[in-house]
Coordinates of C-alpha atoms and ligand atoms in Angstrom, one line a residue:
X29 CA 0.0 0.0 0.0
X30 CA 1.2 3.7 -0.8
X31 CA 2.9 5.0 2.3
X32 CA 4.0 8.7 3.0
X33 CA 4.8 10.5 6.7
X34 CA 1.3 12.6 6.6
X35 CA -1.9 12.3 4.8
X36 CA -3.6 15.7 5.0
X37 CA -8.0 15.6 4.7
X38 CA -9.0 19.0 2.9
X39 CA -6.8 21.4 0.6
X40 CA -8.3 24.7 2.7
X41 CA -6.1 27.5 3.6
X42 CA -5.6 24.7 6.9
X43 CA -4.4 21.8 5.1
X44 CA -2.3 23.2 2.6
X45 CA -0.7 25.3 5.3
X46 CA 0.2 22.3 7.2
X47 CA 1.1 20.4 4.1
X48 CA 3.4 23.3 3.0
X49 CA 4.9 23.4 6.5
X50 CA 5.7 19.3 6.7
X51 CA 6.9 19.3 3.2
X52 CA 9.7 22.2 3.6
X53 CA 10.5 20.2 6.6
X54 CA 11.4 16.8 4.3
X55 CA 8.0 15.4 5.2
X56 CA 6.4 13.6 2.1
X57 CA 2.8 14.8 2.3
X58 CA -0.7 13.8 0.3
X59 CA -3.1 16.4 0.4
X60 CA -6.7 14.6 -0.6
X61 CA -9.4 17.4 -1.5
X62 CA -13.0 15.7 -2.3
X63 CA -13.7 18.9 -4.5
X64 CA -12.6 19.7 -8.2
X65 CA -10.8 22.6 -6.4
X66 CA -8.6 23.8 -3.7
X67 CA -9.3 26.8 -1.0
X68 CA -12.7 25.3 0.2
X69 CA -14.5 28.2 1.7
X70 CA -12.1 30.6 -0.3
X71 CA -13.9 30.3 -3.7
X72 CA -12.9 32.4 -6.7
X73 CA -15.8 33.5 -8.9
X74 CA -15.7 35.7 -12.4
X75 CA -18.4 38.0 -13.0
X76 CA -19.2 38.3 -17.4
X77 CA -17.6 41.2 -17.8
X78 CA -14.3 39.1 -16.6
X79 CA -13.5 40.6 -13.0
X80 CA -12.8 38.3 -10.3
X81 CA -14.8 38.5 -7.2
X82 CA -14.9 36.1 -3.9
X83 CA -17.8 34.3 -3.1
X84 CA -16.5 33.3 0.4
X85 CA -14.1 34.3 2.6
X86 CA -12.2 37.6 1.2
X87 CA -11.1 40.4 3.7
X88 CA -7.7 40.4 5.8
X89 CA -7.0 43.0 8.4
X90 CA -4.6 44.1 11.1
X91 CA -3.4 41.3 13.7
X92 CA -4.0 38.6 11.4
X93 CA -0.4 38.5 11.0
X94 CA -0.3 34.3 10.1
X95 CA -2.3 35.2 6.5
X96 CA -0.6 37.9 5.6
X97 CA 2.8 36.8 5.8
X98 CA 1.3 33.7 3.9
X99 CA 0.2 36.1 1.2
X100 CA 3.8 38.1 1.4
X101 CA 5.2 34.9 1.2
X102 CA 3.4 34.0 -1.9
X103 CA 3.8 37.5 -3.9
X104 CA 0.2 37.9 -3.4
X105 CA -1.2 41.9 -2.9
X106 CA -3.3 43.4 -0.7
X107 CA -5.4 46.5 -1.6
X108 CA -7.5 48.2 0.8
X109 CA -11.2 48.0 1.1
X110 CA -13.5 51.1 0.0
X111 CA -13.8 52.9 3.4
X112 CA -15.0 56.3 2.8
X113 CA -18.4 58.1 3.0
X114 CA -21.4 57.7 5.1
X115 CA -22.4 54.4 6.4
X116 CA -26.2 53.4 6.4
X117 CA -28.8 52.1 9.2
X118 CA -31.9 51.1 8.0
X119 CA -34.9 50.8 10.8
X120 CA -38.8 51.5 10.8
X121 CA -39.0 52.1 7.8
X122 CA -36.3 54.6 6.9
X123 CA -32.0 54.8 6.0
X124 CA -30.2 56.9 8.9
X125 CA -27.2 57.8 7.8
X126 CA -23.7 58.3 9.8
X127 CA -20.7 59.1 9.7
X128 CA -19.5 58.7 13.3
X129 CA -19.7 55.7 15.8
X130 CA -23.2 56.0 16.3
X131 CA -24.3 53.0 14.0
X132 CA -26.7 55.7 13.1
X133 CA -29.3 55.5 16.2
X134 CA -31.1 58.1 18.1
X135 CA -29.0 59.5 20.4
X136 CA -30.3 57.7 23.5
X137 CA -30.4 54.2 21.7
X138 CA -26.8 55.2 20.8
X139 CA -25.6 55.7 24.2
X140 CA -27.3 52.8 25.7
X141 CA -26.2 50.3 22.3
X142 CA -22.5 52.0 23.6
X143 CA -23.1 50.8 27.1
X144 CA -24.1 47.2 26.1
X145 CA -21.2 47.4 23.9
X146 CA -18.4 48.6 26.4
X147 CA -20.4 45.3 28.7
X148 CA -19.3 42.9 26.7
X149 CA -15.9 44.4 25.8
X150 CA -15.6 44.0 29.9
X151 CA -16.7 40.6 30.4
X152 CA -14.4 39.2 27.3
X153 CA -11.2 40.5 28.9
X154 CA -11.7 37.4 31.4
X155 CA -11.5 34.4 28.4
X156 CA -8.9 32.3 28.7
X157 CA -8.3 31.8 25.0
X158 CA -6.3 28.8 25.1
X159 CA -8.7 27.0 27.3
X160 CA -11.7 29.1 27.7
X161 CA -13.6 26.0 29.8
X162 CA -10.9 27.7 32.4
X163 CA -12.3 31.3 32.4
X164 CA -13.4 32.9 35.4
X165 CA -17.1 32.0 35.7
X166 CA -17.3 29.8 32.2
X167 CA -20.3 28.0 34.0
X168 CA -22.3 30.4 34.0
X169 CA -21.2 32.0 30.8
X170 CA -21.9 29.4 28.7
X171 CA -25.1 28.6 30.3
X172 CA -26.8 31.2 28.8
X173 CA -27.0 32.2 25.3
X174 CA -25.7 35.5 24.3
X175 CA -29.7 36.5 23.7
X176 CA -30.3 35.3 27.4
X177 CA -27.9 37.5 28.2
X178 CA -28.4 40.3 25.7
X179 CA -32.1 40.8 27.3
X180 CA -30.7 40.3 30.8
X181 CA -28.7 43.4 30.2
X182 CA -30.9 46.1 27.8
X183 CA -34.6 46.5 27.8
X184 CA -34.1 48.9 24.9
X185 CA -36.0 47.5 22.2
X186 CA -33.7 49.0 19.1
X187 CA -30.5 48.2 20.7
X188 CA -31.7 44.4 21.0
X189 CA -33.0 44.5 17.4
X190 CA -29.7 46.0 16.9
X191 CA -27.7 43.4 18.3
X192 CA -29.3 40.5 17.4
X193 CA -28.2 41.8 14.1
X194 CA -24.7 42.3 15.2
X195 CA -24.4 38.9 16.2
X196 CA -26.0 37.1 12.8
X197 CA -23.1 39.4 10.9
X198 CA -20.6 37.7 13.0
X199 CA -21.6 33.9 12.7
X200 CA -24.0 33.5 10.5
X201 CA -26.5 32.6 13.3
X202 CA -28.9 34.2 15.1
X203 CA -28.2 35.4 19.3
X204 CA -30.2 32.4 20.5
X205 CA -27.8 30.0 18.7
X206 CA -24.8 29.9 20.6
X207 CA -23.4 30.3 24.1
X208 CA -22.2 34.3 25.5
X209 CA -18.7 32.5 26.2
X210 CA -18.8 31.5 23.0
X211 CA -19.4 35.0 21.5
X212 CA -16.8 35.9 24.0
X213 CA -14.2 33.9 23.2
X214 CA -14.8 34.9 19.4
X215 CA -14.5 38.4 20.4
X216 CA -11.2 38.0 22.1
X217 CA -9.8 35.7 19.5
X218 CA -9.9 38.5 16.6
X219 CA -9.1 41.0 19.1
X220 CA -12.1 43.3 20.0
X221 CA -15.9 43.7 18.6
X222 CA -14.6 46.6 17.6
X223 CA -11.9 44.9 15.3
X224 CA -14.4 42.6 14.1
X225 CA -16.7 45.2 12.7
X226 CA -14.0 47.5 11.6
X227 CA -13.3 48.2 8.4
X228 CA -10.3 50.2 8.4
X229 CA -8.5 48.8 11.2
X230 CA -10.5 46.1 11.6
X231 CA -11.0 42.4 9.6
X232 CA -12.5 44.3 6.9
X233 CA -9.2 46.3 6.2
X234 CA -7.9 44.9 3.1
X235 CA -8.9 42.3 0.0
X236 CA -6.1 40.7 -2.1
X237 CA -5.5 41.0 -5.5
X238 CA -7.3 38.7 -7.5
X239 CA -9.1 36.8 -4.7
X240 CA -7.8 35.0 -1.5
X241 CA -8.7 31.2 -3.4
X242 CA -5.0 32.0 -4.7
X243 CA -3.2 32.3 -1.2
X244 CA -4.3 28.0 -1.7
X245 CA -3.8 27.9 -5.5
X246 CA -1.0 29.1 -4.8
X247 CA 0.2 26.7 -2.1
X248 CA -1.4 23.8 -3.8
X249 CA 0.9 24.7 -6.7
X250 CA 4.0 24.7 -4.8
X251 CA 3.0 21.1 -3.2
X252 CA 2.3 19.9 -6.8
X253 CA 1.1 16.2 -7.2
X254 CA 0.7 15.8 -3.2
X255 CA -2.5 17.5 -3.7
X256 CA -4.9 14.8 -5.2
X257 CA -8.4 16.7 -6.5
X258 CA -11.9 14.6 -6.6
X259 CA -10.3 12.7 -3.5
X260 CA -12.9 12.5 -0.9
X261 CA -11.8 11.0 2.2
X262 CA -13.8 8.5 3.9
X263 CA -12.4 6.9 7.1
X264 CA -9.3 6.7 9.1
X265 CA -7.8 3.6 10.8
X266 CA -5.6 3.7 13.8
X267 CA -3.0 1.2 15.2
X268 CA 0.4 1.4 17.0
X269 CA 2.0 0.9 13.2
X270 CA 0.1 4.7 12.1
X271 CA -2.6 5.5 9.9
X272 CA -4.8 3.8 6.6
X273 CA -6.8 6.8 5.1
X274 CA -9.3 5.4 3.1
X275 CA -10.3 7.7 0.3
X276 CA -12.4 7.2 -2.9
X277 CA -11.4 4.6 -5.0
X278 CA -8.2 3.5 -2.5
X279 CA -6.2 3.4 0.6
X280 CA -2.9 5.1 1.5
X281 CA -1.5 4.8 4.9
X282 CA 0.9 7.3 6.8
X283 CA 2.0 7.8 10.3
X284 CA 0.0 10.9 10.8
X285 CA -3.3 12.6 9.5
X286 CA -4.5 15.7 9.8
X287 CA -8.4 16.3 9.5
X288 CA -8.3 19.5 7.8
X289 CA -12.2 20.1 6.9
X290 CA -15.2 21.6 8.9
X291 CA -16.1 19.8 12.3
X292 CA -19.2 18.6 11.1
X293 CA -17.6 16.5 8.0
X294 CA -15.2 15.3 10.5
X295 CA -18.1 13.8 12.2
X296 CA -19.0 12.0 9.0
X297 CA -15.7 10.5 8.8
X298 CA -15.8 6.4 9.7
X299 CA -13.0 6.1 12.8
X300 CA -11.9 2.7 13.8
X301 CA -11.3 2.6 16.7
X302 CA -14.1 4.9 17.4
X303 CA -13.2 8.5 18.1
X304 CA -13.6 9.0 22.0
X305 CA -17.0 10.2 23.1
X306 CA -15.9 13.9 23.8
X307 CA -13.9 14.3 20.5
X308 CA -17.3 12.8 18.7
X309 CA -19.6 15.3 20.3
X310 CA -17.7 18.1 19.8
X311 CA -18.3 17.2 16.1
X312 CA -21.9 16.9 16.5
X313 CA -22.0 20.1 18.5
X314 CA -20.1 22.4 16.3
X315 CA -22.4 23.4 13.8
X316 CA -21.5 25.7 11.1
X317 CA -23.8 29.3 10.4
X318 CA -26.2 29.8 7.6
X319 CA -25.5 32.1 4.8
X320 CA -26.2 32.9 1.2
X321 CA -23.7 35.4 -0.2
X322 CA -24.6 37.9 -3.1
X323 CA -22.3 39.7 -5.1
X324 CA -24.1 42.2 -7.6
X325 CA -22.3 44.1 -10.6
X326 CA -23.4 47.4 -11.6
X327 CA -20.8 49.7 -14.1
X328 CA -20.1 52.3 -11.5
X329 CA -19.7 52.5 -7.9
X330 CA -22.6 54.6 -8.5
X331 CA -23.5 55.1 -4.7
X332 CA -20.2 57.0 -4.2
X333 CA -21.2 59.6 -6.1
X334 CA -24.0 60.2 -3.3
X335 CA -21.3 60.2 -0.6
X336 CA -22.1 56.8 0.6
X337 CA -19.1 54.4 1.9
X338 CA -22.1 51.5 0.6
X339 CA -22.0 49.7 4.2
X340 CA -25.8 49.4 4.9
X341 CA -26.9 47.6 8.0
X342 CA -30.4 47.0 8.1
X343 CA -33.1 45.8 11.0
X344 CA -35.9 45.8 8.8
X345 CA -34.8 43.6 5.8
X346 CA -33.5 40.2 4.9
X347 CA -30.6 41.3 3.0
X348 CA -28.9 43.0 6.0
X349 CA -25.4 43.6 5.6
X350 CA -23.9 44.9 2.3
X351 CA -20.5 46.6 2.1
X352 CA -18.8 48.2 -1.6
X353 CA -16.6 45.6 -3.0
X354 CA -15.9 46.9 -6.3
X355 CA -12.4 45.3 -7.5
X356 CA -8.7 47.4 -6.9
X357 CA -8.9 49.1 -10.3
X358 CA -12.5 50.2 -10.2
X359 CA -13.4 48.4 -13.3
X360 CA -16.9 48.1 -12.4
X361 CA -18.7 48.9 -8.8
X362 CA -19.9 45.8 -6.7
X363 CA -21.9 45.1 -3.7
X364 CA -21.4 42.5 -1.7
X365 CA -24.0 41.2 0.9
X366 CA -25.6 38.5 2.7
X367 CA -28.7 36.7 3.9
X368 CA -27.8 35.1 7.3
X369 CA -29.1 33.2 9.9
X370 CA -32.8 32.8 9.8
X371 CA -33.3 34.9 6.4
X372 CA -30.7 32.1 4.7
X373 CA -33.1 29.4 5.9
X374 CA -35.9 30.9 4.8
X375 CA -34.5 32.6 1.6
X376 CA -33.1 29.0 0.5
X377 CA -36.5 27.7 -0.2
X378 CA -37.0 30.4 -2.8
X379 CA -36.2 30.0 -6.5
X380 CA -33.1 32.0 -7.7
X381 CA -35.1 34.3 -9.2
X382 CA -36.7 34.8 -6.8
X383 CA -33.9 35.5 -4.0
X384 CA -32.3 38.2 -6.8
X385 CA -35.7 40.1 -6.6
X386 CA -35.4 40.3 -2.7
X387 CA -32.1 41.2 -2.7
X388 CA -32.3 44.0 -5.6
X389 CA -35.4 45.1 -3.8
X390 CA -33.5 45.6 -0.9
X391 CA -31.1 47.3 -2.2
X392 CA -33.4 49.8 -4.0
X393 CA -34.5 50.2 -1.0
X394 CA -31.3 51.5 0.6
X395 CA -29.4 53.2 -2.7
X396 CA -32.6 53.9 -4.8
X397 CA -33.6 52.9 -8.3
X398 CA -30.2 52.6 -10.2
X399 CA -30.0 49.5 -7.6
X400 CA -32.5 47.6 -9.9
X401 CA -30.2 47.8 -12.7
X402 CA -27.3 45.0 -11.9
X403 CA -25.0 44.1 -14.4
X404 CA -24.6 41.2 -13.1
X405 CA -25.6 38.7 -10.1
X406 CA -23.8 35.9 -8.7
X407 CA -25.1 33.9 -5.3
X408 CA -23.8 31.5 -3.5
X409 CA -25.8 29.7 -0.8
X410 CA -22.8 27.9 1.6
X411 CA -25.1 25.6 3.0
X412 CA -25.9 23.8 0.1
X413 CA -22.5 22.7 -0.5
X414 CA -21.6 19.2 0.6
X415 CA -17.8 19.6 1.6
X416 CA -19.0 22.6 3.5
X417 CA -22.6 22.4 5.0
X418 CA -22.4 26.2 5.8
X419 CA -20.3 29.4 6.9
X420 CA -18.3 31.5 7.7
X421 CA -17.6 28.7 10.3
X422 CA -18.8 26.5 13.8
X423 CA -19.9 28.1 16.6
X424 CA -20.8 26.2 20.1
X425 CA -24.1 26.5 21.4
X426 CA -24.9 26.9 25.5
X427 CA -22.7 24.4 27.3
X428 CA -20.6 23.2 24.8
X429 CA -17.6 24.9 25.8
X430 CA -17.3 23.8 29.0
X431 CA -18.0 20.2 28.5
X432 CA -16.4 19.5 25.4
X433 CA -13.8 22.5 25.1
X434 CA -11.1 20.2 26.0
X435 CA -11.6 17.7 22.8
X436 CA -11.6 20.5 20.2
X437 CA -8.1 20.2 19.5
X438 CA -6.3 17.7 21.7
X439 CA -4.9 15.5 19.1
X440 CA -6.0 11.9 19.1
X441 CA -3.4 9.3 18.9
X442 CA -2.4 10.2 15.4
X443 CA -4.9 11.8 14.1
X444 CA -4.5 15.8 14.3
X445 CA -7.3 18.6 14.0
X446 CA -6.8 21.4 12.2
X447 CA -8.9 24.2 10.3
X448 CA -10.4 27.5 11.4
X449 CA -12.4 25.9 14.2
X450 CA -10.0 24.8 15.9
X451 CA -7.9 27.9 16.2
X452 CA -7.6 29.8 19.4
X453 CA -6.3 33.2 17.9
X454 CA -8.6 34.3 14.9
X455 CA -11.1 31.8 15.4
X456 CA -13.3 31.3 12.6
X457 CA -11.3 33.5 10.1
X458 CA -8.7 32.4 7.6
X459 CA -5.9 33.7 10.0
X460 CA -7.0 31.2 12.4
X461 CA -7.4 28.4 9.5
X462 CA -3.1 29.0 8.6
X463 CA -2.7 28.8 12.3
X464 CA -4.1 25.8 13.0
X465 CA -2.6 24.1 10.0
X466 CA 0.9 25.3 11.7
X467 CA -0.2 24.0 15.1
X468 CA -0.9 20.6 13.9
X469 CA 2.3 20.4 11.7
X470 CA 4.3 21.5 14.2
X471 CA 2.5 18.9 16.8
X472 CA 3.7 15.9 13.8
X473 CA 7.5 17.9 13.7
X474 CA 7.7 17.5 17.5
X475 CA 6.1 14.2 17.6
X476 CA 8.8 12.6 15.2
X477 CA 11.7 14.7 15.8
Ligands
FAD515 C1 -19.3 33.6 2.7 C2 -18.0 33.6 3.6 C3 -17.4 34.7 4.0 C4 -16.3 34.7 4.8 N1 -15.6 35.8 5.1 C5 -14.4 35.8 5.6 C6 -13.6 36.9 5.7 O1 -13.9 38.0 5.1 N2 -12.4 36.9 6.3 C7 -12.0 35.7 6.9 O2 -10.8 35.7 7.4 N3 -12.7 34.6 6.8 C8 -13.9 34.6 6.2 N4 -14.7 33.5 6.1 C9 -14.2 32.2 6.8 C10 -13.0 31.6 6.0 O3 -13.3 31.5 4.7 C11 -12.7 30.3 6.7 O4 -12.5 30.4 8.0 C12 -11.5 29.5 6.1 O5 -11.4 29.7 4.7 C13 -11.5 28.1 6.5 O6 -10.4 27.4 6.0 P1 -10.3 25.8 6.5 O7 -9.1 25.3 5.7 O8 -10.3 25.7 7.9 O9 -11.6 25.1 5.9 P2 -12.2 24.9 4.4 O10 -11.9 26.1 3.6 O11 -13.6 24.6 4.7 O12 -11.4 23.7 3.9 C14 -11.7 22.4 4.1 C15 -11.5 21.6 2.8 O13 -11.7 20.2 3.0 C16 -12.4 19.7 1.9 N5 -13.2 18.5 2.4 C17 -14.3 18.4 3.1 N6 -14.6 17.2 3.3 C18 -13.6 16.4 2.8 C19 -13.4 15.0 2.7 N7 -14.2 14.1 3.3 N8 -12.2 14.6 2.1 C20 -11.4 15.5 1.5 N9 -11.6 16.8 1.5 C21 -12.7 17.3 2.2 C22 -13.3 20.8 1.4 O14 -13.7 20.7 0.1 C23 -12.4 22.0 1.6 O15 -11.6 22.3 0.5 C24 -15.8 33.4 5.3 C25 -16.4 32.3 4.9 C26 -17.5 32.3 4.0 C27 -18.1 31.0 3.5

């Protein structure tokens, strides 16, 4: 049977990281992706008119230092995101527009949404990121979801609405669905909520040239035939002797794996011997966010012109969160957006027709007519994908955490968990998915040093 030192699962920024690290370190490596492509949740789309656009994960910013040297390394670019103008805040019925920190609420909902805001800055200081089952208090933290606590702290009706908006933006899942520690410990991993939301300054800072699917293409084409396309893994075996991966269509055997795809799918994988009960749970407990991204082509950044930065946040529609995303040289003007959460779900059962009329609607509503008039439209709906089952990532639900917390990571025997789940700094984000595919190659270094 084929034999090399490390079989990686999944050609995401993750895998190939870890592949790329082992393999300059004399490991040989197989990278086995099930899909025709690399980069996973990175995907590379081309609008007609021939400009590239991402249809999943796309901005960098400051602090996610693991990525960006990746894309230095590479002789990728960065360019920074469109940033300037007035910002929009769509509630009861009418666009507020702002161009200060006020997220464009009456003065009073302002100050108390600040309040609530500076509350949870507070109470995330106390995560332990590296085992945040350890944190001051985790019980009751992750008892409660963060919408428990959200109405525990505000009874102002807007600022809820608000962030129950806030928190969708973030995950992909609505305040009910996972645990305040967890929100917490998301928060601290990228920083600050106020990092997280930023655009300049923030993990909105900067897109790269071209797309980030070629920080992997780029990776995958250093590592050459040790990434194996249309290669979906099935099931690992364990003994003293190493590891069989069994794959579609064969076997290959190695002394280490690395499970490089979303928790979920690792849960899907046949172990023998069974994975432990914790590390099994935390796979059925780490369910990724729902979300159907839109990209829409007009031929101008034609909101510009109206002084508007084209970041709309909206309480009163489906299509909530849109940001300018027109490409580095300005060769058309796009919007990018998403539906999330509960408006994915619900959204999903439309036809695509219909889904482009609620989203153009939407956006009439918030930068008038010439919204109606797209150039083009491209959708993506994450769920639906089977090596992904939705984005931008897992999040742990009430209790989870503390119970399971342990297992999320915590290699077993020689099999290794890696992707952007698993990472304790940038948790969720591609900075996190290179630094977890470091962590685990560097755990296989040590291990056989
Ligand atoms: C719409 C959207 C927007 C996002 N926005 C941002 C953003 O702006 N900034 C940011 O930093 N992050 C963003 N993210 C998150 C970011 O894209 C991910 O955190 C990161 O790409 C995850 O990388 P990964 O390697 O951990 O996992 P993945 O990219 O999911 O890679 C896993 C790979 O494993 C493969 N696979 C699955 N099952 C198997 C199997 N059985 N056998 C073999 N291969 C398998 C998959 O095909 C995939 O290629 C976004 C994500 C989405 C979807």
């Amino acid at each position: 049977m084929e034999h090399v030192d490390v079989v990686v699962i999944g050609a995401g920024l993750a895998g190939l990281s870890a592949a790329r690290m082992l393999t300059r370190a004399g490991k040989t490596v197989a990278v086995l992706e099930a899909r025709d492509r690399v980069a996973g949740r990175n995907h590379g789309a081309v609008f007609g008119n021939g400009v590239p656009i991402e249809m999943g994960g796309q901005w960098v910013g400051p602090g996610q230092d693991a990525v960006l040297a990746l894309i230095d390394e590479l002789g990728l670019k960065t360019y920074p995101s469109y940033d300037s103008g007035a910002a929009l805040t769509y509630y009861d019925g009418a666009a507020h527009r702002y161009d200060d920190a006020s997220f464009g609420l009456p003065e009073p909902d302002a100050v108390e949404a600040g309040r609530v805001w500076e509350a949870i800055t507070a109470l995330a200081e106390r995560v332990d990121l590296e085992t945040p089952w350890t944190t001051s208090g985790a019980e009751d933290l992750d008892r409660q979801t963060f919408d428990q606590w959200l109405l525990g702290e505000t009874t102002n009706a807007l600022v809820i609405r608000f962030f129950r908006l806030i928190v969708p933006a973030l995950f992909s899942a609505e305040a009910h669905e996972l645990s305040l520690l967890h929100f917490l410990f998301y928060m601290k991993s990228g920083k600050s909520l106020d990092v997280l939301v930023a655009t300049t300054g923030g993990a909105q800072e900067s897109r790269v040239i071209g797309g980030t699917h070629r920080i992997s293409e780029r990776m995958a084409a250093e590592l050459g035939d040790a990434v194996r396309l249309d290669t979906a893994a099935s099931g690992i075996t364990q003994s003293d002797a190493g590891v069989v991966v069994d794959f579609d269509g064969g076997t290959i055997c190695a002394d280490h794996v690395v499970v490089a795809i979303p928790q979920t799918l690792a849960g899907r994988l046949r172990y023998s011997p069974p994975l432990p009960a914790a590390r099994d749970a935390v796979t059925q407990q780490f369910p990724a966010g729902s979300v159907i991204k839109f990209n829409i082509a007009y031929p101008t950044p034609f909101w510009r012109e109206d002084g508007l930065s084209g970041f709309v946040m909206s309480l009163d529609h489906a299509f909530n969160v849109v940001l300018d995303n027109s490409p580095h040289d300005e060769s058309c003007g796009v919007l990018v957006g998403f539906l999330e959460g509960r408006h994915a779900r619900a959204s999903s059962e439309l036809t695509a027709e219909q889904r482009r009329e609620l989203v153009l609607g939407d956006l009439v509503d918030y930068f008038g007519e010439r919204a109606a008039k797209p150039i083009d439209v491209l959708e993506k709906d994450w769920n639906a994908e089977e090596y992904t089952r939705g984005c931008y990532g897992g999040r742990l639900a009430a209790g989870v955490w503390t119970n399971y917390g342990k297992a999320v990571a915590t290699p077993v025997g020689r099999i290794h968990w890696a992707g952007a789940e698993t990472s304790d700094v940038w948790n969720g984000y591609m900075d996190g998915a290179v630094r977890s595919g470091y962590r685990a190659a560097a755990a296989i270094l040590d291990a056989t040093a």
